[in-house]
Short mmCIF file of C-alpha atoms in Angstrom, two decimals:
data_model
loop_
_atom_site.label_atom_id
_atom_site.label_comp_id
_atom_site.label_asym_id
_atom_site.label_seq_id
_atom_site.Cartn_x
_atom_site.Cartn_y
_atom_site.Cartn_z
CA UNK Q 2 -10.75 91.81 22.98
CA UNK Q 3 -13.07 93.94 20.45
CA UNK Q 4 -12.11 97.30 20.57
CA UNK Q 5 -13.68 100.48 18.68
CA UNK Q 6 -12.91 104.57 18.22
CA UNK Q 7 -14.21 106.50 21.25
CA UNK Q 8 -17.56 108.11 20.36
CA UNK Q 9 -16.49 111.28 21.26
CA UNK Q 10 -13.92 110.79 17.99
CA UNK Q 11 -15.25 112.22 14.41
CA UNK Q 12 -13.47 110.80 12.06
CA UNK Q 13 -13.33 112.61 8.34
CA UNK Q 14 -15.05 110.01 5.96
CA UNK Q 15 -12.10 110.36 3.16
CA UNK Q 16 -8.59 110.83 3.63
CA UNK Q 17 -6.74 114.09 3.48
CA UNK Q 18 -3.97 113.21 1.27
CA UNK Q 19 -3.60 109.57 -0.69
CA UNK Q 20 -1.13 108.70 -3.17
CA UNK Q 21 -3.26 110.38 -5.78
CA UNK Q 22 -3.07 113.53 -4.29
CA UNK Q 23 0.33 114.45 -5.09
CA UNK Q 24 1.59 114.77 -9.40
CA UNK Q 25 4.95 112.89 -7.84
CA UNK Q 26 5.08 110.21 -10.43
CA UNK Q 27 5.36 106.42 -9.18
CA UNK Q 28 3.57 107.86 -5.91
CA UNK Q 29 2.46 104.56 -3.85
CA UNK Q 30 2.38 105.39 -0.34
CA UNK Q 31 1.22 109.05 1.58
CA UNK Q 32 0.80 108.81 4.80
CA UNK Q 33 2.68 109.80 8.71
CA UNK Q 34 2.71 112.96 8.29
CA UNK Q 35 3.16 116.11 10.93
CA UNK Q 36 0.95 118.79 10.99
CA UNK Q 37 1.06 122.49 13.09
CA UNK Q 38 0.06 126.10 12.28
CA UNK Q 39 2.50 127.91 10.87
CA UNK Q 40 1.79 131.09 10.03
CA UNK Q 41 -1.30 131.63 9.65
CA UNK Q 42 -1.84 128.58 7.26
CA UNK Q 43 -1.64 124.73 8.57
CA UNK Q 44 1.46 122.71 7.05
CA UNK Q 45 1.70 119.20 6.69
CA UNK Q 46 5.19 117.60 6.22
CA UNK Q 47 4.20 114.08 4.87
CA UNK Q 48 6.12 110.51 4.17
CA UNK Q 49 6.35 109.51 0.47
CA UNK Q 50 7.00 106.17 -0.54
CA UNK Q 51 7.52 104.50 -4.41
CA UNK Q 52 6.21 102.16 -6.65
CA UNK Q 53 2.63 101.43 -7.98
CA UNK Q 54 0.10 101.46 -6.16
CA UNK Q 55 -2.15 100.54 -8.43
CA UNK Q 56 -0.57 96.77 -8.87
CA UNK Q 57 0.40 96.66 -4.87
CA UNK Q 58 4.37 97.28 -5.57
CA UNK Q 59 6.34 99.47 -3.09
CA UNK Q 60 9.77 99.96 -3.46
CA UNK Q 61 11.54 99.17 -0.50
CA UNK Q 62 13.46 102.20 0.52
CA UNK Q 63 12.67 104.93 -2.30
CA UNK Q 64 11.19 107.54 0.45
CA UNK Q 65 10.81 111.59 0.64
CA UNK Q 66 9.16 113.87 2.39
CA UNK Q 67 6.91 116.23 0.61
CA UNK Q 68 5.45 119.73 1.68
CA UNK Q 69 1.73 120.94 1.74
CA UNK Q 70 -0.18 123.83 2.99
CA UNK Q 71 -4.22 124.22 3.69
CA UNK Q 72 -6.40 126.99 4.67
CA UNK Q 73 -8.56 124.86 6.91
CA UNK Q 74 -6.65 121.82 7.77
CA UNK Q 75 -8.54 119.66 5.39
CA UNK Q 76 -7.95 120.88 1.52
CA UNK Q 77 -4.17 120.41 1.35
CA UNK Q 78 -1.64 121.73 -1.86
CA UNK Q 79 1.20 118.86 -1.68
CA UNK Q 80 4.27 121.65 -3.18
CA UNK Q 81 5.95 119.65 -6.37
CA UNK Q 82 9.65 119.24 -4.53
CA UNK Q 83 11.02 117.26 -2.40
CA UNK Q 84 12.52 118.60 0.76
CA UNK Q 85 15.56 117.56 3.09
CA UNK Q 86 16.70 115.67 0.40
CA UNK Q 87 20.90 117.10 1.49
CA UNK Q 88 20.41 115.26 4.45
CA UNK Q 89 21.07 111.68 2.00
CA UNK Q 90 24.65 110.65 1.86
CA UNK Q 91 26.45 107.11 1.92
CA UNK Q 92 25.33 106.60 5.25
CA UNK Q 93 21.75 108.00 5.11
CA UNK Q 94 19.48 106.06 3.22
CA UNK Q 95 16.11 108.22 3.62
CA UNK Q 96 14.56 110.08 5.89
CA UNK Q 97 10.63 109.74 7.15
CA UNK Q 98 7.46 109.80 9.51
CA UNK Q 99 8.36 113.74 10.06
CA UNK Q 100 6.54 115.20 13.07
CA UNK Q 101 6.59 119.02 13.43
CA UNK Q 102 6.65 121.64 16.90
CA UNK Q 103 6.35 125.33 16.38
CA UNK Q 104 8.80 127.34 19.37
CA UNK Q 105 8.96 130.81 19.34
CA UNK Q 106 7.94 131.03 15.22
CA UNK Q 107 10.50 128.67 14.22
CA UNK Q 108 9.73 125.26 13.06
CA UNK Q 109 11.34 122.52 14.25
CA UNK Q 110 10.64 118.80 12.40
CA UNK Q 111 11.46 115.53 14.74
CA UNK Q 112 12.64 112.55 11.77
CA UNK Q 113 13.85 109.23 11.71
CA UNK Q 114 16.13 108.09 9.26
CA UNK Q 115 17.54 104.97 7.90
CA UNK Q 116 21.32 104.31 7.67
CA UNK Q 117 23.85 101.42 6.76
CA UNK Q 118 24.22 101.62 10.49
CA UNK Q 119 20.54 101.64 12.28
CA UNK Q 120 17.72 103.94 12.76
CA UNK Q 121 18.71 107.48 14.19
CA UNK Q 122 16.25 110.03 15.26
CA UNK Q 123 16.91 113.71 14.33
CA UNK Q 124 15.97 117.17 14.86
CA UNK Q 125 16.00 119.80 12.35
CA UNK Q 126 14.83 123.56 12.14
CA UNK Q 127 13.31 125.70 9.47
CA UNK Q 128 11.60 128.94 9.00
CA UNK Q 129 10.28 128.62 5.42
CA UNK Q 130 10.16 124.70 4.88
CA UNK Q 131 12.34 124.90 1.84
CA UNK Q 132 15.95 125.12 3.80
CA UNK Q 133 16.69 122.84 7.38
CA UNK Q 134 18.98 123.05 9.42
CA UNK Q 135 19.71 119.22 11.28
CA UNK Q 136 20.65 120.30 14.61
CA UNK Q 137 21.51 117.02 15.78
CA UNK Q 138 21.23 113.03 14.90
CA UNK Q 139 21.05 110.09 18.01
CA UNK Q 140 22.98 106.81 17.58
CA UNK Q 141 21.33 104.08 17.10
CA UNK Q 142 18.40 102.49 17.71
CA UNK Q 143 15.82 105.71 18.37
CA UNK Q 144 13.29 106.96 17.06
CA UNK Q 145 9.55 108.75 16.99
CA UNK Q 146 10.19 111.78 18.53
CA UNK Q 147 8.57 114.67 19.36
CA UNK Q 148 9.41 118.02 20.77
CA UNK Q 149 6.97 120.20 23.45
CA UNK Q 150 5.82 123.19 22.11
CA UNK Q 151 7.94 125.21 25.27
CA UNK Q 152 10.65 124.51 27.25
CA UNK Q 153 9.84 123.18 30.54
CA UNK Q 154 11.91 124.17 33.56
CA UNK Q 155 14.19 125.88 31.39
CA UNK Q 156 15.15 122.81 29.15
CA UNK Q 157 13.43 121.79 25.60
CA UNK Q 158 12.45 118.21 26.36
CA UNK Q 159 11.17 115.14 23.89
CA UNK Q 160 9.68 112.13 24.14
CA UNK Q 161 11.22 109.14 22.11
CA UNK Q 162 11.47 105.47 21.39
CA UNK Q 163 14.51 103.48 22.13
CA UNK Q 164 14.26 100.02 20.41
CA UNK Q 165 16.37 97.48 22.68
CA UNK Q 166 17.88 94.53 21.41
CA UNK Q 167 20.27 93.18 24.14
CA UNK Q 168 18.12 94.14 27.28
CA UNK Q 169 14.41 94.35 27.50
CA UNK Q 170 14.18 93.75 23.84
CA UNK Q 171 14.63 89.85 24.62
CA UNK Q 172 14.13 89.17 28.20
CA UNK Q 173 10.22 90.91 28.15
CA UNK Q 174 9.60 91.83 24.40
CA UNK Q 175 8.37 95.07 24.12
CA UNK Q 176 9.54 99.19 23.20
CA UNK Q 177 8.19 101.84 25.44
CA UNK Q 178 8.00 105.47 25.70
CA UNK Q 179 11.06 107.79 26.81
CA UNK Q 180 11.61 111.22 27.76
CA UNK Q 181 15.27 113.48 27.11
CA UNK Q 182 15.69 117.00 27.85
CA UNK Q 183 18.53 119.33 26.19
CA UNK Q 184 19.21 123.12 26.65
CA UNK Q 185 19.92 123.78 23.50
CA UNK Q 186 18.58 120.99 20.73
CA UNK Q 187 21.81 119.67 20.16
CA UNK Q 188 22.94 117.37 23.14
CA UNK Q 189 20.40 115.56 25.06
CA UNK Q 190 20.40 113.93 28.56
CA UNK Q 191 18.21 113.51 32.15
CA UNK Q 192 16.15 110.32 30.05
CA UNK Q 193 13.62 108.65 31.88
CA UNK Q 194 10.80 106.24 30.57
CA UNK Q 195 7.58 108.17 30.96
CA UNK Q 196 4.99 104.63 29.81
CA UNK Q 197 6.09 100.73 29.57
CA UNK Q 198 4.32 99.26 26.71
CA UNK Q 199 2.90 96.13 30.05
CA UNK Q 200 0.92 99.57 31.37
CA UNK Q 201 -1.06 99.84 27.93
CA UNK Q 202 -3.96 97.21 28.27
CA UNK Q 203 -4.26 97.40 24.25
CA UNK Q 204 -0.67 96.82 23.24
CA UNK Q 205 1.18 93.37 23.90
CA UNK Q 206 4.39 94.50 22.01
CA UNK Q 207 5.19 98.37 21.85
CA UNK Q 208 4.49 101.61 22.16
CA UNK Q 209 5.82 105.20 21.43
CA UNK Q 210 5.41 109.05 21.01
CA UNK Q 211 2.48 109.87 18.19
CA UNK Q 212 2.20 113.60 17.83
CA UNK Q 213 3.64 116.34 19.46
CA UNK Q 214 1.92 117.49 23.17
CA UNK Q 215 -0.41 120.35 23.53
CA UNK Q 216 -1.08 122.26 26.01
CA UNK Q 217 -3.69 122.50 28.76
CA UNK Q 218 -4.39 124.36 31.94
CA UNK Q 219 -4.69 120.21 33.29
CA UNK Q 220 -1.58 118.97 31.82
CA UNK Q 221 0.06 118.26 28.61
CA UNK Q 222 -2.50 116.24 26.10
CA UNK Q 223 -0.37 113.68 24.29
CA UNK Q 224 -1.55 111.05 21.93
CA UNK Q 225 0.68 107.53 21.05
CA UNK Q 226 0.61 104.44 19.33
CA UNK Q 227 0.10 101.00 20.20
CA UNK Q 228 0.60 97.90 18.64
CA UNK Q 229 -0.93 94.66 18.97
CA UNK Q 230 -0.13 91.30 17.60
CA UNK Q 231 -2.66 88.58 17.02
CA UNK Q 232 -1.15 85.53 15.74
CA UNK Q 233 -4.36 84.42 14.02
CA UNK Q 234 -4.34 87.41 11.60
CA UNK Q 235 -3.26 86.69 7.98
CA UNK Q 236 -3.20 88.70 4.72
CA UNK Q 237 -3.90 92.17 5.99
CA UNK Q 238 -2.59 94.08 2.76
CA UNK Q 239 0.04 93.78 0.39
CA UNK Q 240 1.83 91.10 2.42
CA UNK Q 241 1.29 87.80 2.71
CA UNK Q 242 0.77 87.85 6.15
CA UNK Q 243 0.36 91.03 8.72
CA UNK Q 244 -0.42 90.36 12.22
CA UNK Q 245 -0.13 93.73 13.88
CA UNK Q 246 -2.75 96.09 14.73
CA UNK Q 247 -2.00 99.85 15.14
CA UNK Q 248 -4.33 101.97 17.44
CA UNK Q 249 -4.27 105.03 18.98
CA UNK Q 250 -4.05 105.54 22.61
CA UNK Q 251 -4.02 109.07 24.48
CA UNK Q 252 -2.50 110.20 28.03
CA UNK Q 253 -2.11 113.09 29.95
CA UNK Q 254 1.64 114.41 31.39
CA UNK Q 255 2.47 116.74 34.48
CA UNK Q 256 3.08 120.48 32.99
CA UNK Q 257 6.35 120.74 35.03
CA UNK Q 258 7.19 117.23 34.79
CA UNK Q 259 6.30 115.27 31.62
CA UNK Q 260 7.76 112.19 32.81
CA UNK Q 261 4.90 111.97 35.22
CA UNK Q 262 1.63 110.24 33.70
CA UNK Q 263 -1.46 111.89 35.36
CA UNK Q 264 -3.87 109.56 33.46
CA UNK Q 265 -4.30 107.33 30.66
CA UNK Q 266 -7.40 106.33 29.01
CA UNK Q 267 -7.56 102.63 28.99
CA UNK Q 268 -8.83 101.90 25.53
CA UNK Q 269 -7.79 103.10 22.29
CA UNK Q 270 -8.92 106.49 21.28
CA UNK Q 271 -8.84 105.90 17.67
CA UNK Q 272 -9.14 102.33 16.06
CA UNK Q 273 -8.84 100.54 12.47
CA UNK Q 274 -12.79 100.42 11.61
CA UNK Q 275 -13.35 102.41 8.02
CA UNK Q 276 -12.42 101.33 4.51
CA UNK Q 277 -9.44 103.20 4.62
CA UNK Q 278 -7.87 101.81 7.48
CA UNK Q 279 -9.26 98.28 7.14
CA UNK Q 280 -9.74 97.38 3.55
CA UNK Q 281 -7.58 99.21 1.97
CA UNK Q 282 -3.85 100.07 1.44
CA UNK Q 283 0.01 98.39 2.30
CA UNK Q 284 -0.87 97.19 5.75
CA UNK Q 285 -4.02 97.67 6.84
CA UNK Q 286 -5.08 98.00 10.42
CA UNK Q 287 -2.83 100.21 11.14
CA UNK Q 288 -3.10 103.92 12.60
CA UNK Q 289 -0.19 106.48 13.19
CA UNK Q 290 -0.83 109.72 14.39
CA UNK Q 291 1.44 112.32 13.82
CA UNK Q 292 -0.10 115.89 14.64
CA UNK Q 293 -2.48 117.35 16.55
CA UNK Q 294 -3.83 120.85 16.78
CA UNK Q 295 -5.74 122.35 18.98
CA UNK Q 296 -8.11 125.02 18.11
CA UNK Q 297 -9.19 128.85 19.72
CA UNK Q 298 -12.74 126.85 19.88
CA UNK Q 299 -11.64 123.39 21.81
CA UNK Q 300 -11.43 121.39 18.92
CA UNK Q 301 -8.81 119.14 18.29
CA UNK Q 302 -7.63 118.25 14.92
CA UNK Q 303 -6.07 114.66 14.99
CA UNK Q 304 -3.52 113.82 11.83
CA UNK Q 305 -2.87 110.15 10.98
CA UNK Q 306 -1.27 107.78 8.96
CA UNK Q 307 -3.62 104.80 8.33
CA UNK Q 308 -2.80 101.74 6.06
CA UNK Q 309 0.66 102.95 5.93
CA UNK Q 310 -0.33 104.21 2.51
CA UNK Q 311 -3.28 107.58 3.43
CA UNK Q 312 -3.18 110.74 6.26
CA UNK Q 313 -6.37 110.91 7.59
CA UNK Q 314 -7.99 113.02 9.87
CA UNK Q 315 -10.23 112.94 13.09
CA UNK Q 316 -12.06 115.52 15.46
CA UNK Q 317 -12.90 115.67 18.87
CA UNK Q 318 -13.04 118.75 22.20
CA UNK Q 319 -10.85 119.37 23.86
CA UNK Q 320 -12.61 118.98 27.10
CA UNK Q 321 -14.11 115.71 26.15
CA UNK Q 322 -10.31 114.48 25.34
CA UNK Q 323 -9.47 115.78 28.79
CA UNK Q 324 -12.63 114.14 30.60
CA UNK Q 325 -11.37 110.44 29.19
CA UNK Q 326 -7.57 110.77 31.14
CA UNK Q 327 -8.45 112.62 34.43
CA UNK Q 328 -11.25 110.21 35.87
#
């Protein structure tokens, strides 16, 4: 089926950050980055990969994440260090695709990292973006998470994505959507799966958390990603073949208990169409969102990752966001 972006989505006709924008040298890949108001200022914490992208080269593994700050969410300064860079050790082989919640003026960044033993999902906190504290790491496999901006019913709470292997993994292919809760960051508990990937009309192989909820008087907005395969897809990028397409779906979540869906709009929200996302980049058709702030005037500011190699950036009210999930 043909799908397209929602015509109630603006999309921003360049990308906010490419591997241009930063003076990191050997730059190849920007892109899934979180995005909140910290402060006065936006921030953007931001994946960034190696090699050349000029000659299509990516260097499996070489990965930080880099730092920038804007004044109106679309200029962005990319800050010349590296951050969480500790958090490496013989284990730990990078961390990436950082997503960020602000509670009570503290910052807390969501993470997934790599080790010699599986992907772990993390949680660290920081008040100046320079210094983190990791306040806790999951076992294996888990990952894409993102924190609410309160704690609900006296508990923080996140939604995640396990990736199963021995159960669902091979008896009805697929990764789905998950929700913990914790009272203090650190140990985390109560899970229940909040969306199966076979209740996403768009996706035929997985889904999971995108950017971290906001807040309405209706429920709690949440965006997430889908993936499609299509077998008859070929070269789609720097690969010889890529046969997945990333889109963007959105749903909405009971205020006092996020595991409930209210609605789900039953197309994607955002999808590949533009240049950037389609013609360009490591592998194209695919969109990531990671951040998503909402605005004193009812706009919504919607981060992504698209190509796996640019963030880019969409617009859309709040109330027209709300009108597509509560039909």
């Amino acid at each position: 089926m043909n799908y397209q972006t929602h015509e109630c989505i603006t999309k921003l006709e360049t990308p906010v950050m490419t591997p241009h924008t930063t003076s990191a040298p050997g730059v190849a890949l920007t892109f899934n980055a979180g995005v909140a108001k910290w402060k006065g200022r936006y921030v953007m914490m931001f994946r960034n990969d190696y090699g050349d992208y000029e000659n299509e080269i990516i260097r499996p593994g070489v990965t930080d994440l880099r730092v920038a700050y804007s004044d109106d969410g679309i200029h962005w300064e990319p800050q010349p260090e590296p951050v969480m860079e500790e958090l490496k050790n013989e284990d730990i082989i990078r961390a990436y695709d950082p997503r960020i919640t602000v509670i009570d003026d503290k910052a807390y960044v969501c993470f997934a990292v790599d080790s010699q033993h599986g992907v772990r999902g993390g949680i660290a906190v920081t008040e100046d973006f320079k210094h983190f504290e990791v306040l806790s790491l999951s076992v294996p496999d888990n990952r894409n998470m993102v924190l609410f901006p309160e704690k609900i019913n006296g508990n923080y709470v996140r939604l995640e994505r396990p990736m199963p292997v021995d159960g669902r993994g091979w008896l009805t292919p697929g990764m789905d959507v998950w929700m913990s809760e914790s009272p203090d960051l650190v140990f985390w508990g109560k899970s229940k799966m909040v969306l199966g990937v076979e209740h996403v009309p768009f996706a035929n192989s997985k889904i999971g958390p995108a950017a971290p909820p906001i807040k309405t008087e209706k429920g709690w907005l949440t965006l997430f990603h889908a993936v499609d395969v299509d077998p008859t897809l070929g070269k789609n990028g720097w690969e010889e073949k890529w046969q997945k397409i990333y889109s963007t779906g959105i749903m909405l979540l009971d205020l006092n208990d996020p595991s409930k869906v209210l609605g789900m709009y039953d197309k994607p929200l955002i999808y590949p169409e533009n240049h950037w996302e389609t013609k360009e980049g490591f592998r194209q058709n695919v969109l990531f969102p990671g951040g998503m702030v909402l605005e004193p005037d009812g706009e919504v500011k919607m981060y992504y990752g698209a190509s796996d190699t640019f963030e880019c950036m969409a617009t859309a009210h709040v109330n027209d966001l709300l009108a597509l999930v509560t039909k």
